[in-house]
Amino acid sequence: MNRRVVLAPDSFKGTATAAEAADAIARGWRTVAPADELVAKPMADGGEGTLDAFAAAVPGASRVPVSVQGPDDRPTDAAWLGLPDGTAVVELALTSGITLLDRLRPLDAHTLGFGQAIVAALDAGARRLLLAIGGSSSTDGGVGALAALGGVFLDAQRRPVRLGARGLGTLARADLSGLRPLPTDGALILSDVTNPLLGPTGAAAVFGPQKGATPVMVEAMDDNLARLVRAVPGGDALAAVPGAGAAGGTGFGLLTWGARMAGGSGAVADAIGLSSALAGADLVVTGEGRFDGQSAAGKVPSEVAARAATAGVPVALVAGAIDADASGFAASASLTDLAGGAAAAMAEPLRWLEAAGAALARSLA
């Protein structure tokens, strides 16, 4: 009997986009079960690859090129995505992301370019914004993005503070009265991070070291973010919102603008119609680069599995490496195991994703 199989992987960070992963799994699957109907619904959690996932899953989506000031001040060619319903998807990783840096800049990277892309989408008439904020290079509390949107951040001498975490150390006053209004249908922040802005589980302490910050820098960055909180009306309450610490505090900055926090995987699944695609499906295949203990906390496989359970659809897993119990899946495939090692899997990810697709098709025949 021919089956209807939904392919809903996340990106395999740094090696394959979600769309590339879905295509490769499909190629492998068809070598074993060519008559099966394969429905590609590449997923994302608000990080790198979110825009690509929407572009692949939403008919009529169109990329709009934009040039912005990157996190190291160099011009950066990026794009935002327009959807047929008037929604614009803007991805921070493309404009202010850590992969855009030749060298890490823990104190001086910023989110100005992300804000510039948001402005471009608003100028084009976007009625709703989906703001994917994973993959950040900075810990600026979203001040760069807010500055692009019309916010003013001054030191004690009423001079504009410099961009980045370092500049927040001189912040004395924040004037948000000139911020661009939200679009008609609002703005959603897509992130799977639930950290608050400040403290031992905050933006600086948890994510600063990944961006090159030393322990001394982390302490200063947390203090500087606290200055921002004091300068913003209602800052204390917003700083405690789960997700305010996402993307170096960009979650906090967007909350001050009036955007609302949304679970990244869930919001993406809603937008691409994953639940509708699962209706009547015989199987769904999901995956990510590493399936580990964090995968159950809002990552793509857990979101897909939850929706599949509601629909009564079994789930198979593909991952670069499987470092947690995967017995809850109908079948699983590890690229590392198939390739004979992590280095080999990462060197040819699409080859081994194809192999995984074929292996799953055989095991579930």
Short mmCIF file of N, CA and C in Angstrom, two decimals, residues 27-28 84-85 89 122 128 132 174 181 213-214 229 240 246 251 255-256 263 324-325 330 336 347 356 358 362-363:
data_model
loop_
_atom_site.label_atom_id
_atom_site.label_comp_id
_atom_site.label_asym_id
_atom_site.label_seq_id
_atom_site.Cartn_x
_atom_site.Cartn_y
_atom_site.Cartn_z
N ARG A 27 14.92 11.91 -1.41
CA ARG A 27 15.64 11.18 -2.47
C ARG A 27 15.97 9.76 -2.02
N GLY A 28 16.46 9.64 -0.80
CA GLY A 28 16.76 8.31 -0.29
C GLY A 28 15.52 7.45 -0.15
N PRO A 84 2.07 35.53 1.20
CA PRO A 84 0.89 36.04 0.49
C PRO A 84 -0.13 36.73 1.38
N ASP A 85 -0.18 36.42 2.67
CA ASP A 85 -1.18 37.04 3.54
C ASP A 85 -0.71 38.38 4.12
N VAL A 89 8.56 37.68 7.20
CA VAL A 89 9.44 36.91 8.07
C VAL A 89 10.83 37.54 8.00
N LEU A 122 8.47 46.79 7.02
CA LEU A 122 7.38 47.72 7.35
C LEU A 122 7.15 48.71 6.23
N ARG A 128 1.96 42.00 9.25
CA ARG A 128 2.32 41.21 10.43
C ARG A 128 3.79 40.83 10.29
N ALA A 132 12.34 35.97 13.69
CA ALA A 132 13.13 34.81 14.10
C ALA A 132 14.46 35.30 14.65
N ALA A 174 16.82 56.22 27.83
CA ALA A 174 16.25 55.59 26.64
C ALA A 174 14.93 56.27 26.31
N PRO A 181 5.44 52.36 14.81
CA PRO A 181 4.33 51.55 15.35
C PRO A 181 4.41 50.13 14.84
N ALA A 213 32.71 35.85 25.00
CA ALA A 213 32.86 36.64 26.23
C ALA A 213 33.62 35.86 27.29
N THR A 214 34.57 36.52 27.94
CA THR A 214 35.26 35.96 29.09
C THR A 214 34.39 36.13 30.33
N VAL A 229 17.59 47.87 31.48
CA VAL A 229 16.32 47.57 32.15
C VAL A 229 15.85 48.78 32.95
N ALA A 240 11.95 39.80 33.07
CA ALA A 240 11.66 38.49 33.66
C ALA A 240 10.83 37.60 32.76
N ALA A 246 16.67 35.83 25.06
CA ALA A 246 17.01 35.24 23.77
C ALA A 246 17.78 36.22 22.90
N GLY A 251 15.23 39.54 22.56
CA GLY A 251 13.85 39.26 22.98
C GLY A 251 13.31 40.38 23.85
N LEU A 255 10.22 42.96 23.04
CA LEU A 255 9.09 43.05 23.97
C LEU A 255 8.80 44.51 24.33
N THR A 256 9.84 45.32 24.49
CA THR A 256 9.61 46.73 24.80
C THR A 256 8.92 47.45 23.65
N GLY A 263 6.51 30.51 21.03
CA GLY A 263 7.42 29.38 20.88
C GLY A 263 7.82 29.24 19.43
N ALA A 324 20.35 10.80 23.09
CA ALA A 324 19.29 10.65 24.09
C ALA A 324 18.40 9.48 23.68
N ASP A 325 17.54 9.07 24.58
CA ASP A 325 16.66 7.93 24.32
C ASP A 325 15.70 8.27 23.19
N ALA A 330 9.04 5.64 16.10
CA ALA A 330 8.77 4.39 15.38
C ALA A 330 10.05 3.81 14.79
N THR A 336 25.77 9.84 11.96
CA THR A 336 27.08 9.43 12.47
C THR A 336 27.25 7.92 12.38
N ALA A 347 31.06 15.85 6.76
CA ALA A 347 31.71 16.16 5.48
C ALA A 347 30.75 16.00 4.31
N ALA A 356 19.91 7.89 5.23
CA ALA A 356 18.97 7.78 6.33
C ALA A 356 17.54 7.62 5.82
N ALA A 358 16.63 6.28 3.01
CA ALA A 358 16.49 4.91 2.50
C ALA A 358 16.38 3.91 3.65
N ARG A 362 13.17 1.39 4.42
CA ARG A 362 13.30 -0.06 4.50
C ARG A 362 12.78 -0.59 5.84
N SER A 363 13.16 0.09 6.94
CA SER A 363 12.79 -0.42 8.26
C SER A 363 11.30 -0.31 8.53
#
